[in-house]
Coordinates of N, CA and C in Angstrom, one line a residue:
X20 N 28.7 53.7 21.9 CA 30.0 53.5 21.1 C 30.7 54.8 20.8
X21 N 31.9 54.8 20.7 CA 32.8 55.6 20.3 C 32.5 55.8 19.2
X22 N 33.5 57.1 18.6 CA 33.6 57.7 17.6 C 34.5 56.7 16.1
X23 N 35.1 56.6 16.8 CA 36.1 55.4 15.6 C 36.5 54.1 16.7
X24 N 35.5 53.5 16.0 CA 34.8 52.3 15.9 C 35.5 51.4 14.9
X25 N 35.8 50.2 15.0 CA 36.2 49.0 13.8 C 34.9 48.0 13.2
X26 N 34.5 48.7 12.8 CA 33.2 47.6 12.5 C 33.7 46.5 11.4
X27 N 32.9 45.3 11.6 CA 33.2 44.5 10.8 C 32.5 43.0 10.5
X28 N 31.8 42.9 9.4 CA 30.4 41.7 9.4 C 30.9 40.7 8.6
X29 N 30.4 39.6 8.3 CA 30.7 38.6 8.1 C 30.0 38.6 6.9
X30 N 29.6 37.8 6.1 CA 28.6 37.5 5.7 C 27.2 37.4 6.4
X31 N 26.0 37.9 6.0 CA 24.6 37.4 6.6 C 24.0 36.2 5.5
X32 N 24.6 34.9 6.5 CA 24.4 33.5 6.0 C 23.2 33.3 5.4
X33 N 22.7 32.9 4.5 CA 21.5 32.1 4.1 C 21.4 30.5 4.9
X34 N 20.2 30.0 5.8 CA 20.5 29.6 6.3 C 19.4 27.9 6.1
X35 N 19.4 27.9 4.8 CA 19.3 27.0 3.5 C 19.3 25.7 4.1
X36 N 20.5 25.5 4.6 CA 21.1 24.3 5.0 C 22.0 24.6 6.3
X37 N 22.8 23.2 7.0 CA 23.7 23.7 7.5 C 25.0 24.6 7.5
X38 N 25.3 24.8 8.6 CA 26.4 25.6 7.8 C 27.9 24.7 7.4
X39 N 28.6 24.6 6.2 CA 29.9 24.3 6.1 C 30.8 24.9 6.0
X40 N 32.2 24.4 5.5 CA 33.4 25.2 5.9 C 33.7 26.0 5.1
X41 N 33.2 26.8 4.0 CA 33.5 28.4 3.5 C 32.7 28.6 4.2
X42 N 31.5 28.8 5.1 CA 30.5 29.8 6.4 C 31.8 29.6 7.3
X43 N 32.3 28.8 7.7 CA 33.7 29.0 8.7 C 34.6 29.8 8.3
X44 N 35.2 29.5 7.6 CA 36.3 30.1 7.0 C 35.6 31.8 7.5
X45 N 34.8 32.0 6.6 CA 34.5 33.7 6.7 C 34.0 33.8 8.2
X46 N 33.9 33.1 8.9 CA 33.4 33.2 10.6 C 34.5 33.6 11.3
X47 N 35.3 32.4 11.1 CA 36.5 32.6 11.8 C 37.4 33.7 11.7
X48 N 37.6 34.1 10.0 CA 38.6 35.2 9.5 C 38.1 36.1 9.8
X49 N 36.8 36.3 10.1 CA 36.3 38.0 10.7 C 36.4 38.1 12.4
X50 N 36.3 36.8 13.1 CA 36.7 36.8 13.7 C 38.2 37.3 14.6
X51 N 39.1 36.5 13.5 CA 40.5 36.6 14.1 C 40.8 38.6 13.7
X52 N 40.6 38.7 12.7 CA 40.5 40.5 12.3 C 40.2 41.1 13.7
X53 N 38.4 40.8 13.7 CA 37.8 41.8 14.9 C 38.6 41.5 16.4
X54 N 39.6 39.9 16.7 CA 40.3 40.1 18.1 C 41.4 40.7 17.7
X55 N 42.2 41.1 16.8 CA 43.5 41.7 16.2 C 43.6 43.1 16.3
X56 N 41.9 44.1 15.8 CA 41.7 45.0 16.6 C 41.3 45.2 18.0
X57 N 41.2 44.2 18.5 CA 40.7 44.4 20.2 C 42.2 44.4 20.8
X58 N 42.9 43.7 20.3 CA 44.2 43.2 21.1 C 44.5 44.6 21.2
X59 N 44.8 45.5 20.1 CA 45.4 46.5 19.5 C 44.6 47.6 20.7
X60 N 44.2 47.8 21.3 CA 43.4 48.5 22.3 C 42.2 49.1 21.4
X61 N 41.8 48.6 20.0 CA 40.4 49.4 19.4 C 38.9 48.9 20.3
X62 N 38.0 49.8 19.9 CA 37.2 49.6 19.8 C 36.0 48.7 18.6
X63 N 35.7 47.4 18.8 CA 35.5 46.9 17.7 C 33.8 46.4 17.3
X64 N 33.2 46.8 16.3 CA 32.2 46.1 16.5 C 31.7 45.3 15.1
X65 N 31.4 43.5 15.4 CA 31.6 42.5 15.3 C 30.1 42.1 14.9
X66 N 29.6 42.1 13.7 CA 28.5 41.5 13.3 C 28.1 40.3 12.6
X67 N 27.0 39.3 13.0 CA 27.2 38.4 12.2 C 25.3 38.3 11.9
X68 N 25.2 36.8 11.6 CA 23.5 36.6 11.6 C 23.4 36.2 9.9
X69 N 21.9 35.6 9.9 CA 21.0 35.0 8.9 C 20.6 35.9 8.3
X70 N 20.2 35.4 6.8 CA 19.3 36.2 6.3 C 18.2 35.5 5.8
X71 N 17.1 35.5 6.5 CA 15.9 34.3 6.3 C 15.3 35.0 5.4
X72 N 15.7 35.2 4.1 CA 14.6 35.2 3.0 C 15.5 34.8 1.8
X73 N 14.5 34.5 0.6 CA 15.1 34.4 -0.8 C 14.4 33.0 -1.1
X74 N 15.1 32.7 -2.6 CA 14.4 31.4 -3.5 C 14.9 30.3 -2.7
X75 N 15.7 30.4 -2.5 CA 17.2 29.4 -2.1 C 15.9 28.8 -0.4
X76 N 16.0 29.5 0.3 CA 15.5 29.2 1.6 C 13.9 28.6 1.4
X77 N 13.1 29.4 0.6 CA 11.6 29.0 0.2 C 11.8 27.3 -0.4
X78 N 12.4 27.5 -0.9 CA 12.7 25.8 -1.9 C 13.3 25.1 -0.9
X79 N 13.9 25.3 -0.1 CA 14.3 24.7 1.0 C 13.0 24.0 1.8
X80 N 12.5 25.0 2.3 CA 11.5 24.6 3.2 C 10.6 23.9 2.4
X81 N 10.0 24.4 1.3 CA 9.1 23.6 0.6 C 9.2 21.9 0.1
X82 N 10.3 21.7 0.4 CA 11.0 20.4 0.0 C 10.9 19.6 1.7
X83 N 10.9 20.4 2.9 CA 10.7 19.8 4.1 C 9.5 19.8 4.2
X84 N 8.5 20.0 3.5 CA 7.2 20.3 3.8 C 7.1 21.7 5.3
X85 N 7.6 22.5 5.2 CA 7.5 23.4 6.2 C 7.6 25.2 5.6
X86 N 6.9 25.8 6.2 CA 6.9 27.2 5.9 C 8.5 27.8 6.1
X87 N 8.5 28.7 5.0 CA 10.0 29.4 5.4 C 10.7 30.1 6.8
X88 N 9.7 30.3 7.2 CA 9.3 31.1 8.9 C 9.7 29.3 10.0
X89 N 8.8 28.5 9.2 CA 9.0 27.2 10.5 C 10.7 26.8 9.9
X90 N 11.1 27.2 8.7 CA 12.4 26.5 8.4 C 13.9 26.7 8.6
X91 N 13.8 28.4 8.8 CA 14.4 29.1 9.5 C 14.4 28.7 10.8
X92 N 13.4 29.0 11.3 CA 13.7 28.7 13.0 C 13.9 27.0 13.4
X93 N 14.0 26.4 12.6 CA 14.7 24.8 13.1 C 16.1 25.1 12.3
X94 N 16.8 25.7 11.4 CA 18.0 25.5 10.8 C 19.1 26.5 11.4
X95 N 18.3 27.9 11.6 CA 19.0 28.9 12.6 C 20.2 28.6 13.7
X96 N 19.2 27.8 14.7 CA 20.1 27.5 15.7 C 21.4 26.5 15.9
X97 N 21.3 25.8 14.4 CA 22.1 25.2 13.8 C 23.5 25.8 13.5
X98 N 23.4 27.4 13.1 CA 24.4 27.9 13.2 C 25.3 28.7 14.1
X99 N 24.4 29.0 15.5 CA 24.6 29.4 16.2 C 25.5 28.3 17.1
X100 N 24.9 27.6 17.0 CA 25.9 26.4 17.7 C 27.4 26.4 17.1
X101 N 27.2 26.3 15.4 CA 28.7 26.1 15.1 C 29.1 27.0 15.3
X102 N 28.4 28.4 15.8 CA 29.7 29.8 16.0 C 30.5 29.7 17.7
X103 N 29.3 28.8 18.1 CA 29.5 28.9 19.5 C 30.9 27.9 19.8
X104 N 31.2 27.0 18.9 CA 31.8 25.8 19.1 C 33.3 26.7 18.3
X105 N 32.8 26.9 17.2 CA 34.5 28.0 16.8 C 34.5 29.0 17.9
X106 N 33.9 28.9 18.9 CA 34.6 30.5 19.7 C 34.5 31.3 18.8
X107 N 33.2 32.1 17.9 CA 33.2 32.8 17.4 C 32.6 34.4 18.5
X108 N 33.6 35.1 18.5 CA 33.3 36.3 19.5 C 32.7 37.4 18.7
X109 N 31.2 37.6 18.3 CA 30.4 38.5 17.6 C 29.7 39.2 19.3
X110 N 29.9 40.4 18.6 CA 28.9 41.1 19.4 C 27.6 41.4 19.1
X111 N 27.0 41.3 18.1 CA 25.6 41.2 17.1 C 25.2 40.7 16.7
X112 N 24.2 39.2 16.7 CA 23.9 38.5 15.9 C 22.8 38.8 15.8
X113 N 21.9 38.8 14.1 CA 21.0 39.3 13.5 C 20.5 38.2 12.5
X114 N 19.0 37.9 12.7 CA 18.5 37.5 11.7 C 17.4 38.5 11.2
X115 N 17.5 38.4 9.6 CA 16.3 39.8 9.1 C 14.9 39.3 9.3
X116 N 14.7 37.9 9.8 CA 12.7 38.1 10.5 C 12.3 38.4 11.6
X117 N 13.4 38.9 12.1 CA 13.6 39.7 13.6 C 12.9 41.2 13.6
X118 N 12.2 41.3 14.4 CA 11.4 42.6 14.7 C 12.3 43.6 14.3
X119 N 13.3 43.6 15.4 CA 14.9 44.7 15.4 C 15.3 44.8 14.1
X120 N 15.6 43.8 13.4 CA 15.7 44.4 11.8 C 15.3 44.9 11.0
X121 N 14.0 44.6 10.9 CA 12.7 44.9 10.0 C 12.5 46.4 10.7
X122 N 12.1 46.8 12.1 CA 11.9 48.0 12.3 C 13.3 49.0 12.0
X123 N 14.9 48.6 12.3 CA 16.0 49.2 11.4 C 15.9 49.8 10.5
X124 N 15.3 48.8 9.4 CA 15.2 48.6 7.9 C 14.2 49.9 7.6
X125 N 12.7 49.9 8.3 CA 12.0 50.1 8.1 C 12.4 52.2 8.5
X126 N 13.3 52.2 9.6 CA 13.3 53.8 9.8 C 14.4 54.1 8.7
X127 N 15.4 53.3 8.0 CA 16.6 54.0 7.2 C 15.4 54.2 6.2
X128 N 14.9 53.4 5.7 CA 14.1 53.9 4.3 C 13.0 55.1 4.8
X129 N 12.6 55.5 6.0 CA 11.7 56.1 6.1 C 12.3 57.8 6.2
X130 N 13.7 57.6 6.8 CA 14.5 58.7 6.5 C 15.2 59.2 5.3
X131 N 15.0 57.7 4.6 CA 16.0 58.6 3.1 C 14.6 58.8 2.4
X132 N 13.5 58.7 2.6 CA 12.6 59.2 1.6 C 11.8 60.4 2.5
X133 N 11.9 60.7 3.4 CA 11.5 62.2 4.4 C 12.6 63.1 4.0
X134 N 13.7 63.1 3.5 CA 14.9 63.6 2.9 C 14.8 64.0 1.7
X135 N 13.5 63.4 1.2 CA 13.7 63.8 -0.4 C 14.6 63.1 -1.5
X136 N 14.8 61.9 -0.6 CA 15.8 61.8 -1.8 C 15.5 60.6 -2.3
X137 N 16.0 60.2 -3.7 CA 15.2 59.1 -4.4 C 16.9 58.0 -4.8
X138 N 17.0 57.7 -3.6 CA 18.7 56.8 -3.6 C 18.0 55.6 -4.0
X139 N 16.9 55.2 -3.3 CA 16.2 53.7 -3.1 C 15.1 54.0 -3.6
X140 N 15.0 52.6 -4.5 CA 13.8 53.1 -5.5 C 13.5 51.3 -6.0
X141 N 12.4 51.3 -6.1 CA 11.7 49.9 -6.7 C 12.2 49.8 -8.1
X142 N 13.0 48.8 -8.1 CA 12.8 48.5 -10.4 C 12.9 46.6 -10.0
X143 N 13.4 46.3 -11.2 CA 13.2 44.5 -11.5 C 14.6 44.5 -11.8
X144 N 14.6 42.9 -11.8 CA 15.9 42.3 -12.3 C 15.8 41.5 -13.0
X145 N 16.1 40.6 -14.0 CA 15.6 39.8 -14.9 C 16.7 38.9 -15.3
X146 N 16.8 38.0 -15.3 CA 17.7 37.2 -16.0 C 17.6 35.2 -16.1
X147 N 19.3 34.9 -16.2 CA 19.1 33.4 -16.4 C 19.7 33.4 -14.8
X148 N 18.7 32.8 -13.8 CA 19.3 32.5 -12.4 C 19.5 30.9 -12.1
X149 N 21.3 30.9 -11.3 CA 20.8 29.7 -10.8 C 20.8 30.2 -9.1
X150 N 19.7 29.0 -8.6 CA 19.3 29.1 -7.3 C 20.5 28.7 -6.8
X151 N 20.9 27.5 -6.5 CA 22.5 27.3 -5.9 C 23.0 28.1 -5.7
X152 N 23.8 29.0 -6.6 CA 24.6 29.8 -6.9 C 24.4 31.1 -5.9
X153 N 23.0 31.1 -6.2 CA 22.1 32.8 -5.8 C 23.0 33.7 -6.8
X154 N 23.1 33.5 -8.5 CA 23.5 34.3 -9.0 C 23.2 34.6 -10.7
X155 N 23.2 35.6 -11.2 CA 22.4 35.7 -12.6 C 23.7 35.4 -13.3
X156 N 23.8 35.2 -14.6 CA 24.4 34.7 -15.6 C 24.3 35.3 -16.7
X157 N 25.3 35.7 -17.6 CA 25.2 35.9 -18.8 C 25.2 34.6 -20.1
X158 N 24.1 34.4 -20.9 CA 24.1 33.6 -21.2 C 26.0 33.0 -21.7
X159 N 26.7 34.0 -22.3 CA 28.0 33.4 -22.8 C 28.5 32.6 -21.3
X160 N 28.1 32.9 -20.8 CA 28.9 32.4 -19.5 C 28.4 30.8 -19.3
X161 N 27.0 30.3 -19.4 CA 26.8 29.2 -19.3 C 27.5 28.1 -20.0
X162 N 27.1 27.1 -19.5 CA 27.7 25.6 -19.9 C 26.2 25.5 -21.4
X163 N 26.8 24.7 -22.6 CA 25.7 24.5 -23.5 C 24.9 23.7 -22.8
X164 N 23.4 24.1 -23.5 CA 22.0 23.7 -22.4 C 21.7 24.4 -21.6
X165 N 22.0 25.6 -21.5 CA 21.5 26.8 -20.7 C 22.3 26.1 -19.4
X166 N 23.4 25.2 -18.8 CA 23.9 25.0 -17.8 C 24.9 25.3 -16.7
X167 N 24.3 25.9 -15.1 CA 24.9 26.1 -14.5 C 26.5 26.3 -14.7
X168 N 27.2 27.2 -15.2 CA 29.0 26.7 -15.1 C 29.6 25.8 -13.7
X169 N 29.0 25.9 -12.8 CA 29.3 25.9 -11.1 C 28.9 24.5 -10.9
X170 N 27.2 24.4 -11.2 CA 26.8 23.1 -10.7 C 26.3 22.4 -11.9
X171 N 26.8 22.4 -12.9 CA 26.3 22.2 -14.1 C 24.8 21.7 -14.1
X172 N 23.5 22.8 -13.7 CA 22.3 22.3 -13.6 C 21.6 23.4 -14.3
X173 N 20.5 23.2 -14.8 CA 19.5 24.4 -16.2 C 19.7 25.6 -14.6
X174 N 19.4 26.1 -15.4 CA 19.7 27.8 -15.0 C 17.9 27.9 -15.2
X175 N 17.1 29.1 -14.2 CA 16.4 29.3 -15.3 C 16.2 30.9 -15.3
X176 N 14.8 31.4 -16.1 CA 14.2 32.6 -16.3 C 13.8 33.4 -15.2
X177 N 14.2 34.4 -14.6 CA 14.0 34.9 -13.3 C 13.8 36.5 -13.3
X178 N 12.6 37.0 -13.2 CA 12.4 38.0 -13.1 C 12.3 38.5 -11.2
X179 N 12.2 39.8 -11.2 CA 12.1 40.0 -9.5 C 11.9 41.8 -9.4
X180 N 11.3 41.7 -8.8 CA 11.0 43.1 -8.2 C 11.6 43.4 -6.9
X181 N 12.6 44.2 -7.0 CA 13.2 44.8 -5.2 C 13.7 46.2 -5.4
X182 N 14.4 46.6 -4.4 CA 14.5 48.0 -3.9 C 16.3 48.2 -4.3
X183 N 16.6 48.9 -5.0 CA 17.8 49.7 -5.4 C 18.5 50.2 -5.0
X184 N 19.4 50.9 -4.4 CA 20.3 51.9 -3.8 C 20.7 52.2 -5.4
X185 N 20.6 54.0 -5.3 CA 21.0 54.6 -6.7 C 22.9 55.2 -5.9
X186 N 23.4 54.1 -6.3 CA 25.2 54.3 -5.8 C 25.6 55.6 -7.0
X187 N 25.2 55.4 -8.0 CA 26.0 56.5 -8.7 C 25.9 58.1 -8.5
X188 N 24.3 58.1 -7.9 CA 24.1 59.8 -7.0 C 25.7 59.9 -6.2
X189 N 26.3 59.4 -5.6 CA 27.3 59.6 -4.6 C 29.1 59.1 -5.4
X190 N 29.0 59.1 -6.9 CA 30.1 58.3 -7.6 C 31.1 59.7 -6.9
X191 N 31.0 60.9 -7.4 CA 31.7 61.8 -7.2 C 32.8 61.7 -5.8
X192 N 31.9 61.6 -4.8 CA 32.1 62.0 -3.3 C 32.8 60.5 -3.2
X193 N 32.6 59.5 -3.6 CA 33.7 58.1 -3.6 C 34.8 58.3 -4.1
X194 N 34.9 58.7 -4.8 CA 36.1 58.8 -5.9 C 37.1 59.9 -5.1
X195 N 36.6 60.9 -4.5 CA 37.4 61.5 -3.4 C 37.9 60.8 -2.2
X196 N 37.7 59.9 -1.7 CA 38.3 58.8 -1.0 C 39.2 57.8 -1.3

């Protein structure tokens, strides 16, 4: 690939359920963008794909009686069909329990910490989550009864351990852009 490149991703779907029409909407619109640069003589590159992990997808499967791994791979192809049927023109589809991702994944972190540098870094997150949503809450924000504002359903207590990007190392050099 060229030097100036139009890249451009979609969302990486949770793939929970099937997909509906906000998964289109954002299919299609990154779509119509990434042919608007092609028309234009650019160079474009066009990513889409799953993200097979989280609460959302485990509760899924566990409710099918099937492993997150078996539940993914029967709901996956489900979306591939609806991109195929919008004429969705991606040049990359990616799901993260794919070898090619996980080894990706596996050399960025291996280079930013051979670098010395402490960008990404393990801490927790803690709050009132709703799974639906995939989002934490400030309690002022809830419905009374600790309830969903969105799906009006209990929210609950959600702690989590993951990996960080320290954005503010780089506020300076943003702010010049």
């Amino acid at each position: 690939m060229g030097r100036d490149v139009f890249y451009i991703t979609t969302l990486i779907y949770y793939p929970n359920d099937v997909p509906h029409i906000g998964h289109a909407y954002n299919a299609v619109a990154t779509d119509f963008i990434a042919r608007y640069h092609r028309l234009r003589g650019e160079e474009v590159f066009h990513l889409t794909g799953t993200d097979e992990h989280g609460l959302k997808l485990q509760r899924a499967a566990e409710a099918a009686g099937m492993t997150p791994q078996e539940w993914v791979d029967a709901m996956e192809p489900k979306w591939r069909e609806v991109w195929a049927r919008l004429d969705i023109a991606y040049d990359v589809y990616i799901r993260t329990t794919e070898p090619r991702h996980e080894e990706a994944v596996r050399k960025i972190l291996l280079a930013v910490y051979e670098n010395g540098r402490d960008d990404i870094y393990l801490g927790h997150y803690e709050g009132l989550y709703c799974v639906s949503c995939e989002l934490y809450y400030d309690e002022a924000d809830l419905l009374p009864g600790e309830l969903c504002p969105i799906h009006e359903i209990p929210v609950e207590f959600l702690r989590e351990d993951n990996y960080f990007f320290r954005l503010s190392a780089y506020t300076d050099r943003l702010l010049e852009h």
